Amino acid sequence: MQAVKKAIPVDVYQFGKNAAVPDWFAKALNDRRIITYSNDEANPFSKSDEVEVITLEGVMHGNKGDYVLHGKHDDIWVVREDIFNDTYEVIK
């Protein structure tokens, strides 16, 4: 038996590089499902260099430039920038 992964759109936020923080990211941050590490507590997105995402499989670590993805079942995960570029195609 073989299978091919379905093309399912996901929401994407490039951590530390996008200007606007998506609502789902802000909600997960508020719910402590996402933790950022910053030197500037007044604006945690401006200088954040690291992110942790709490998943069912454990804690995923990401760095500035990595992508944080949000799936249709409210799942969130981190993908390194180079792997994202090889694996995903931005559709809008």
Backbone as XML, in Angstrom:
<?xml version="1.0"?>
<chain id="A" units="angstrom">
  <residue number="1" name="MET">
    <atom name="N" x="0.847" y="-1.171" z="0.000"/>
    <atom name="CA" x="0.000" y="0.000" z="0.000"/>
    <atom name="C" x="0.897" y="1.240" z="0.000"/>
  </residue>
  <residue number="2" name="GLN">
    <atom name="N" x="0.476" y="2.258" z="-0.724"/>
    <atom name="CA" x="1.160" y="3.543" z="-0.723"/>
    <atom name="C" x="0.143" y="4.643" z="-0.510"/>
  </residue>
  <residue number="3" name="ALA">
    <atom name="N" x="0.601" y="5.779" z="-0.071"/>
    <atom name="CA" x="-0.282" y="6.931" z="0.129"/>
    <atom name="C" x="0.464" y="8.211" z="-0.199"/>
  </residue>
  <residue number="4" name="VAL">
    <atom name="N" x="-0.279" y="9.230" z="-0.559"/>
    <atom name="CA" x="0.265" y="10.554" z="-0.820"/>
    <atom name="C" x="-0.450" y="11.525" z="0.108"/>
  </residue>
  <residue number="5" name="LYS">
    <atom name="N" x="0.294" y="12.384" z="0.724"/>
    <atom name="CA" x="-0.283" y="13.357" z="1.644"/>
    <atom name="C" x="-1.206" y="14.303" z="0.894"/>
  </residue>
  <residue number="6" name="LYS">
    <atom name="N" x="-2.387" y="14.527" z="1.452"/>
    <atom name="CA" x="-3.358" y="15.424" z="0.842"/>
    <atom name="C" x="-2.860" y="16.864" z="0.913"/>
  </residue>
  <residue number="7" name="ALA">
    <atom name="N" x="-3.230" y="17.652" z="-0.062"/>
    <atom name="CA" x="-2.897" y="19.069" z="-0.065"/>
    <atom name="C" x="-3.934" y="19.814" z="0.767"/>
  </residue>
  <residue number="8" name="ILE">
    <atom name="N" x="-3.608" y="20.039" z="2.029"/>
    <atom name="CA" x="-4.526" y="20.705" z="2.956"/>
    <atom name="C" x="-3.931" y="22.068" z="3.298"/>
  </residue>
  <residue number="9" name="PRO">
    <atom name="N" x="-4.634" y="23.154" z="2.993"/>
    <atom name="CA" x="-4.102" y="24.484" z="3.317"/>
    <atom name="C" x="-3.940" y="24.673" z="4.825"/>
  </residue>
  <residue number="10" name="VAL">
    <atom name="N" x="-2.881" y="25.353" z="5.212"/>
    <atom name="CA" x="-2.625" y="25.692" z="6.611"/>
    <atom name="C" x="-2.320" y="27.182" z="6.696"/>
  </residue>
  <residue number="11" name="ASP">
    <atom name="N" x="-2.577" y="27.770" z="7.861"/>
    <atom name="CA" x="-2.198" y="29.155" z="8.098"/>
    <atom name="C" x="-0.719" y="29.177" z="8.467"/>
  </residue>
  <residue number="12" name="VAL">
    <atom name="N" x="-0.021" y="30.209" z="8.002"/>
    <atom name="CA" x="1.430" y="30.269" z="8.164"/>
    <atom name="C" x="1.842" y="31.627" z="8.725"/>
  </residue>
  <residue number="13" name="TYR">
    <atom name="N" x="2.772" y="31.588" z="9.664"/>
    <atom name="CA" x="3.365" y="32.810" z="10.206"/>
    <atom name="C" x="4.870" y="32.594" z="10.266"/>
  </residue>
  <residue number="14" name="GLN">
    <atom name="N" x="5.630" y="33.440" z="9.568"/>
    <atom name="CA" x="7.084" y="33.324" z="9.646"/>
    <atom name="C" x="7.543" y="34.078" z="10.886"/>
  </residue>
  <residue number="15" name="PHE">
    <atom name="N" x="7.949" y="33.328" z="11.875"/>
    <atom name="CA" x="8.258" y="33.860" z="13.190"/>
    <atom name="C" x="9.397" y="34.873" z="13.129"/>
  </residue>
  <residue number="16" name="GLY">
    <atom name="N" x="9.129" y="36.034" z="13.725"/>
    <atom name="CA" x="10.153" y="37.061" z="13.833"/>
    <atom name="C" x="10.387" y="37.868" z="12.576"/>
  </residue>
  <residue number="17" name="LYS">
    <atom name="N" x="9.643" y="37.585" z="11.492"/>
    <atom name="CA" x="9.856" y="38.315" z="10.242"/>
    <atom name="C" x="8.597" y="39.007" z="9.739"/>
  </residue>
  <residue number="18" name="ASN">
    <atom name="N" x="7.431" y="38.498" z="10.081"/>
    <atom name="CA" x="6.188" y="39.123" z="9.636"/>
    <atom name="C" x="5.861" y="40.305" z="10.533"/>
  </residue>
  <residue number="19" name="ALA">
    <atom name="N" x="5.260" y="41.327" z="9.946"/>
    <atom name="CA" x="4.883" y="42.504" z="10.725"/>
    <atom name="C" x="3.622" y="42.244" z="11.543"/>
  </residue>
  <residue number="20" name="ALA">
    <atom name="N" x="2.620" y="41.655" z="10.930"/>
    <atom name="CA" x="1.334" y="41.442" z="11.597"/>
    <atom name="C" x="1.280" y="40.038" z="12.200"/>
  </residue>
  <residue number="21" name="VAL">
    <atom name="N" x="0.925" y="39.974" z="13.463"/>
    <atom name="CA" x="0.780" y="38.686" z="14.142"/>
    <atom name="C" x="-0.642" y="38.195" z="13.910"/>
  </residue>
  <residue number="22" name="PRO">
    <atom name="N" x="-0.812" y="36.982" z="13.343"/>
    <atom name="CA" x="-2.165" y="36.485" z="13.104"/>
    <atom name="C" x="-2.921" y="36.217" z="14.407"/>
  </residue>
  <residue number="23" name="ASP">
    <atom name="N" x="-4.236" y="36.302" z="14.327"/>
    <atom name="CA" x="-5.087" y="36.096" z="15.508"/>
    <atom name="C" x="-4.843" y="34.738" z="16.158"/>
  </residue>
  <residue number="24" name="TRP">
    <atom name="N" x="-4.715" y="33.669" z="15.362"/>
    <atom name="CA" x="-4.528" y="32.336" z="15.923"/>
    <atom name="C" x="-3.218" y="32.250" z="16.708"/>
  </residue>
  <residue number="25" name="PHE">
    <atom name="N" x="-2.171" y="32.955" z="16.243"/>
    <atom name="CA" x="-0.887" y="32.961" z="16.946"/>
    <atom name="C" x="-1.029" y="33.694" z="18.272"/>
  </residue>
  <residue number="26" name="ALA">
    <atom name="N" x="-1.677" y="34.859" z="18.238"/>
    <atom name="CA" x="-1.876" y="35.646" z="19.455"/>
    <atom name="C" x="-2.708" y="34.868" z="20.478"/>
  </residue>
  <residue number="27" name="LYS">
    <atom name="N" x="-3.743" y="34.156" z="20.011"/>
    <atom name="CA" x="-4.573" y="33.356" z="20.916"/>
    <atom name="C" x="-3.754" y="32.227" z="21.545"/>
  </residue>
  <residue number="28" name="ALA">
    <atom name="N" x="-2.948" y="31.539" z="20.737"/>
    <atom name="CA" x="-2.121" y="30.455" z="21.263"/>
    <atom name="C" x="-1.066" y="30.990" z="22.225"/>
  </residue>
  <residue number="29" name="LEU">
    <atom name="N" x="-0.577" y="32.186" z="21.968"/>
    <atom name="CA" x="0.363" y="32.823" z="22.879"/>
    <atom name="C" x="-0.322" y="33.121" z="24.209"/>
  </residue>
  <residue number="30" name="ASN">
    <atom name="N" x="-1.528" y="33.638" z="24.146"/>
    <atom name="CA" x="-2.308" y="33.934" z="25.347"/>
    <atom name="C" x="-2.654" y="32.660" z="26.128"/>
  </residue>
  <residue number="31" name="ASP">
    <atom name="N" x="-2.925" y="31.568" z="25.404"/>
    <atom name="CA" x="-3.261" y="30.276" z="26.021"/>
    <atom name="C" x="-2.018" y="29.508" z="26.485"/>
  </residue>
  <residue number="32" name="ARG">
    <atom name="N" x="-0.837" y="30.087" z="26.276"/>
    <atom name="CA" x="0.453" y="29.472" z="26.632"/>
    <atom name="C" x="0.751" y="28.203" z="25.843"/>
  </residue>
  <residue number="33" name="ARG">
    <atom name="N" x="0.153" y="28.086" z="24.639"/>
    <atom name="CA" x="0.509" y="26.989" z="23.732"/>
    <atom name="C" x="1.737" y="27.362" z="22.921"/>
  </residue>
  <residue number="34" name="ILE">
    <atom name="N" x="1.996" y="28.678" z="22.845"/>
    <atom name="CA" x="3.197" y="29.206" z="22.200"/>
    <atom name="C" x="3.880" y="30.110" z="23.215"/>
  </residue>
  <residue number="35" name="ILE">
    <atom name="N" x="5.201" y="29.949" z="23.335"/>
    <atom name="CA" x="5.989" y="30.784" z="24.229"/>
    <atom name="C" x="7.123" y="31.392" z="23.406"/>
  </residue>
  <residue number="36" name="THR">
    <atom name="N" x="7.277" y="32.708" z="23.509"/>
    <atom name="CA" x="8.378" y="33.376" z="22.831"/>
    <atom name="C" x="9.382" y="33.867" z="23.859"/>
  </residue>
  <residue number="37" name="TYR">
    <atom name="N" x="10.628" y="34.000" z="23.417"/>
    <atom name="CA" x="11.684" y="34.493" z="24.280"/>
    <atom name="C" x="12.218" y="35.777" z="23.676"/>
  </residue>
  <residue number="38" name="SER">
    <atom name="N" x="12.171" y="36.839" z="24.499"/>
    <atom name="CA" x="12.479" y="38.168" z="24.002"/>
    <atom name="C" x="13.277" y="38.947" z="25.024"/>
  </residue>
  <residue number="39" name="ASN">
    <atom name="N" x="14.073" y="39.880" z="24.532"/>
    <atom name="CA" x="14.778" y="40.805" z="25.406"/>
    <atom name="C" x="13.952" y="42.060" z="25.656"/>
  </residue>
  <residue number="40" name="ASP">
    <atom name="N" x="12.854" y="42.221" z="24.913"/>
    <atom name="CA" x="12.028" y="43.422" z="24.996"/>
    <atom name="C" x="10.629" y="43.021" z="25.458"/>
  </residue>
  <residue number="41" name="GLU">
    <atom name="N" x="10.389" y="43.034" z="26.759"/>
    <atom name="CA" x="9.102" y="42.594" z="27.300"/>
    <atom name="C" x="7.943" y="43.484" z="26.866"/>
  </residue>
  <residue number="42" name="ALA">
    <atom name="N" x="8.213" y="44.752" z="26.540"/>
    <atom name="CA" x="7.142" y="45.663" z="26.116"/>
    <atom name="C" x="6.593" y="45.271" z="24.751"/>
  </residue>
  <residue number="43" name="ASN">
    <atom name="N" x="7.428" y="44.687" z="23.914"/>
    <atom name="CA" x="7.009" y="44.258" z="22.574"/>
    <atom name="C" x="7.641" y="42.898" z="22.283"/>
  </residue>
  <residue number="44" name="PRO">
    <atom name="N" x="7.006" y="41.801" z="22.719"/>
    <atom name="CA" x="7.641" y="40.482" z="22.617"/>
    <atom name="C" x="7.875" y="39.995" z="21.193"/>
  </residue>
  <residue number="45" name="PHE">
    <atom name="N" x="7.264" y="40.631" z="20.189"/>
    <atom name="CA" x="7.469" y="40.173" z="18.817"/>
    <atom name="C" x="8.639" y="40.868" z="18.136"/>
  </residue>
  <residue number="46" name="SER">
    <atom name="N" x="9.067" y="42.030" z="18.653"/>
    <atom name="CA" x="10.069" y="42.811" z="17.947"/>
    <atom name="C" x="11.453" y="42.184" z="17.996"/>
  </residue>
  <residue number="47" name="LYS">
    <atom name="N" x="11.814" y="41.585" z="19.103"/>
    <atom name="CA" x="13.157" y="41.048" z="19.249"/>
    <atom name="C" x="13.154" y="39.558" z="19.598"/>
  </residue>
  <residue number="48" name="SER">
    <atom name="N" x="12.034" y="38.908" z="19.436"/>
    <atom name="CA" x="11.961" y="37.486" z="19.759"/>
    <atom name="C" x="12.843" y="36.695" z="18.803"/>
  </residue>
  <residue number="49" name="ASP">
    <atom name="N" x="13.690" y="35.892" z="19.373"/>
    <atom name="CA" x="14.583" y="35.075" z="18.564"/>
    <atom name="C" x="14.251" y="33.599" z="18.650"/>
  </residue>
  <residue number="50" name="GLU">
    <atom name="N" x="13.478" y="33.212" z="19.663"/>
    <atom name="CA" x="13.143" y="31.804" z="19.842"/>
    <atom name="C" x="11.660" y="31.655" z="20.166"/>
  </residue>
  <residue number="51" name="VAL">
    <atom name="N" x="11.122" y="30.513" z="19.754"/>
    <atom name="CA" x="9.729" y="30.208" z="20.021"/>
    <atom name="C" x="9.639" y="28.733" z="20.432"/>
  </residue>
  <residue number="52" name="GLU">
    <atom name="N" x="8.721" y="28.452" z="21.349"/>
    <atom name="CA" x="8.401" y="27.075" z="21.716"/>
    <atom name="C" x="6.916" y="26.870" z="21.482"/>
  </residue>
  <residue number="53" name="VAL">
    <atom name="N" x="6.579" y="25.742" z="20.890"/>
    <atom name="CA" x="5.183" y="25.393" z="20.642"/>
    <atom name="C" x="4.888" y="24.102" z="21.393"/>
  </residue>
  <residue number="54" name="ILE">
    <atom name="N" x="3.862" y="24.147" z="22.216"/>
    <atom name="CA" x="3.449" y="22.980" z="22.981"/>
    <atom name="C" x="2.506" y="22.152" z="22.101"/>
  </residue>
  <residue number="55" name="THR">
    <atom name="N" x="2.895" y="20.923" z="21.767"/>
    <atom name="CA" x="2.093" y="20.049" z="20.917"/>
    <atom name="C" x="1.748" y="18.777" z="21.684"/>
  </residue>
  <residue number="56" name="LEU">
    <atom name="N" x="0.893" y="17.946" z="21.096"/>
    <atom name="CA" x="0.567" y="16.658" z="21.718"/>
    <atom name="C" x="1.786" y="15.743" z="21.777"/>
  </residue>
  <residue number="57" name="GLU">
    <atom name="N" x="2.738" y="15.950" z="20.867"/>
    <atom name="CA" x="3.943" y="15.121" z="20.819"/>
    <atom name="C" x="5.059" y="15.668" z="21.695"/>
  </residue>
  <residue number="58" name="GLY">
    <atom name="N" x="4.886" y="16.845" z="22.262"/>
    <atom name="CA" x="5.927" y="17.454" z="23.087"/>
    <atom name="C" x="6.165" y="18.902" z="22.684"/>
  </residue>
  <residue number="59" name="VAL">
    <atom name="N" x="7.279" y="19.444" z="23.128"/>
    <atom name="CA" x="7.615" y="20.838" z="22.847"/>
    <atom name="C" x="8.472" y="20.905" z="21.587"/>
  </residue>
  <residue number="60" name="MET">
    <atom name="N" x="8.062" y="21.782" z="20.655"/>
    <atom name="CA" x="8.846" y="22.031" z="19.443"/>
    <atom name="C" x="9.535" y="23.382" z="19.590"/>
  </residue>
  <residue number="61" name="HIS">
    <atom name="N" x="10.780" y="23.449" z="19.206"/>
    <atom name="CA" x="11.554" y="24.679" z="19.293"/>
    <atom name="C" x="11.743" y="25.262" z="17.901"/>
  </residue>
  <residue number="62" name="GLY">
    <atom name="N" x="11.681" y="26.583" z="17.816"/>
    <atom name="CA" x="11.924" y="27.266" z="16.555"/>
    <atom name="C" x="12.734" y="28.526" z="16.784"/>
  </residue>
  <residue number="63" name="ASN">
    <atom name="N" x="13.298" y="29.030" z="15.710"/>
    <atom name="CA" x="14.113" y="30.233" z="15.756"/>
    <atom name="C" x="13.549" y="31.278" z="14.812"/>
  </residue>
  <residue number="64" name="LYS">
    <atom name="N" x="14.053" y="32.493" z="14.929"/>
    <atom name="CA" x="13.635" y="33.577" z="14.046"/>
    <atom name="C" x="13.788" y="33.118" z="12.600"/>
  </residue>
  <residue number="65" name="GLY">
    <atom name="N" x="12.737" y="33.320" z="11.805"/>
    <atom name="CA" x="12.744" y="32.911" z="10.403"/>
    <atom name="C" x="12.065" y="31.578" z="10.153"/>
  </residue>
  <residue number="66" name="ASP">
    <atom name="N" x="11.937" y="30.742" z="11.203"/>
    <atom name="CA" x="11.213" y="29.481" z="11.043"/>
    <atom name="C" x="9.724" y="29.789" z="10.914"/>
  </residue>
  <residue number="67" name="TYR">
    <atom name="N" x="8.982" y="28.840" z="10.393"/>
    <atom name="CA" x="7.544" y="29.014" z="10.193"/>
    <atom name="C" x="6.766" y="28.307" z="11.279"/>
  </residue>
  <residue number="68" name="VAL">
    <atom name="N" x="5.742" y="28.991" z="11.790"/>
    <atom name="CA" x="4.800" y="28.395" z="12.720"/>
    <atom name="C" x="3.523" y="28.183" z="11.921"/>
  </residue>
  <residue number="69" name="LEU">
    <atom name="N" x="3.040" y="26.938" z="11.884"/>
    <atom name="CA" x="1.880" y="26.581" z="11.071"/>
    <atom name="C" x="0.696" y="26.241" z="11.956"/>
  </residue>
  <residue number="70" name="HIS">
    <atom name="N" x="-0.496" y="26.530" z="11.447"/>
    <atom name="CA" x="-1.742" y="26.301" z="12.177"/>
    <atom name="C" x="-2.671" y="25.509" z="11.275"/>
  </residue>
  <residue number="71" name="GLY">
    <atom name="N" x="-3.036" y="24.303" z="11.694"/>
    <atom name="CA" x="-3.876" y="23.431" z="10.892"/>
    <atom name="C" x="-5.352" y="23.567" z="11.200"/>
  </residue>
  <residue number="72" name="LYS">
    <atom name="N" x="-6.154" y="22.867" z="10.412"/>
    <atom name="CA" x="-7.607" y="23.002" z="10.519"/>
    <atom name="C" x="-8.175" y="22.385" z="11.798"/>
  </residue>
  <residue number="73" name="HIS">
    <atom name="N" x="-7.401" y="21.584" z="12.506"/>
    <atom name="CA" x="-7.854" y="20.996" z="13.775"/>
    <atom name="C" x="-7.259" y="21.746" z="14.966"/>
  </residue>
  <residue number="74" name="ASP">
    <atom name="N" x="-6.875" y="23.009" z="14.741"/>
    <atom name="CA" x="-6.272" y="23.877" z="15.748"/>
    <atom name="C" x="-4.930" y="23.338" z="16.228"/>
  </residue>
  <residue number="75" name="ASP">
    <atom name="N" x="-4.281" y="22.527" z="15.399"/>
    <atom name="CA" x="-2.951" y="22.050" z="15.727"/>
    <atom name="C" x="-1.932" y="23.083" z="15.258"/>
  </residue>
  <residue number="76" name="ILE">
    <atom name="N" x="-0.844" y="23.203" z="15.997"/>
    <atom name="CA" x="0.204" y="24.173" z="15.707"/>
    <atom name="C" x="1.538" y="23.459" z="15.756"/>
  </residue>
  <residue number="77" name="TRP">
    <atom name="N" x="2.426" y="23.761" z="14.795"/>
    <atom name="CA" x="3.741" y="23.148" z="14.783"/>
    <atom name="C" x="4.734" y="24.088" z="14.117"/>
  </residue>
  <residue number="78" name="VAL">
    <atom name="N" x="6.018" y="23.781" z="14.280"/>
    <atom name="CA" x="7.106" y="24.598" z="13.750"/>
    <atom name="C" x="7.788" y="23.839" z="12.612"/>
  </residue>
  <residue number="79" name="VAL">
    <atom name="N" x="8.125" y="24.579" z="11.550"/>
    <atom name="CA" x="8.873" y="24.008" z="10.423"/>
    <atom name="C" x="10.057" y="24.930" z="10.149"/>
  </residue>
  <residue number="80" name="ARG">
    <atom name="N" x="11.244" y="24.360" z="10.109"/>
    <atom name="CA" x="12.423" y="25.158" z="9.771"/>
    <atom name="C" x="12.238" y="25.833" z="8.423"/>
  </residue>
  <residue number="81" name="GLU">
    <atom name="N" x="12.803" y="27.020" z="8.254"/>
    <atom name="CA" x="12.618" y="27.809" z="7.038"/>
    <atom name="C" x="13.027" y="27.041" z="5.782"/>
  </residue>
  <residue number="82" name="ASP">
    <atom name="N" x="14.171" y="26.365" z="5.791"/>
    <atom name="CA" x="14.622" y="25.650" z="4.593"/>
    <atom name="C" x="13.701" y="24.479" z="4.249"/>
  </residue>
  <residue number="83" name="ILE">
    <atom name="N" x="13.200" y="23.788" z="5.262"/>
    <atom name="CA" x="12.281" y="22.670" z="5.009"/>
    <atom name="C" x="10.938" y="23.203" z="4.520"/>
  </residue>
  <residue number="84" name="PHE">
    <atom name="N" x="10.480" y="24.309" z="5.098"/>
    <atom name="CA" x="9.238" y="24.928" z="4.626"/>
    <atom name="C" x="9.360" y="25.273" z="3.145"/>
  </residue>
  <residue number="85" name="ASN">
    <atom name="N" x="10.459" y="25.906" z="2.756"/>
    <atom name="CA" x="10.644" y="26.315" z="1.356"/>
    <atom name="C" x="10.703" y="25.129" z="0.409"/>
  </residue>
  <residue number="86" name="ASP">
    <atom name="N" x="11.217" y="23.997" z="0.873"/>
    <atom name="CA" x="11.271" y="22.787" z="0.042"/>
    <atom name="C" x="9.944" y="22.055" z="-0.017"/>
  </residue>
  <residue number="87" name="THR">
    <atom name="N" x="9.093" y="22.223" z="0.990"/>
    <atom name="CA" x="7.912" y="21.390" z="1.161"/>
    <atom name="C" x="6.597" y="22.086" z="0.872"/>
  </residue>
  <residue number="88" name="TYR">
    <atom name="N" x="6.521" y="23.384" z="1.133"/>
    <atom name="CA" x="5.255" y="24.099" z="1.031"/>
    <atom name="C" x="5.293" y="25.125" z="-0.103"/>
  </residue>
  <residue number="89" name="GLU">
    <atom name="N" x="4.120" y="25.404" z="-0.642"/>
    <atom name="CA" x="3.949" y="26.441" z="-1.650"/>
    <atom name="C" x="2.939" y="27.448" z="-1.100"/>
  </residue>
  <residue number="90" name="VAL">
    <atom name="N" x="3.341" y="28.712" z="-1.006"/>
    <atom name="CA" x="2.439" y="29.744" z="-0.506"/>
    <atom name="C" x="1.385" y="30.021" z="-1.576"/>
  </residue>
  <residue number="91" name="ILE">
    <atom name="N" x="0.104" y="29.978" z="-1.183"/>
    <atom name="CA" x="-0.979" y="30.157" z="-2.161"/>
    <atom name="C" x="-1.647" y="31.514" z="-2.060"/>
  </residue>
  <residue number="92" name="LYS">
    <atom name="N" x="-1.461" y="32.224" z="-0.972"/>
    <atom name="CA" x="-1.958" y="33.607" z="-0.873"/>
    <atom name="C" x="-1.313" y="34.325" z="0.273"/>
  </residue>
</chain>
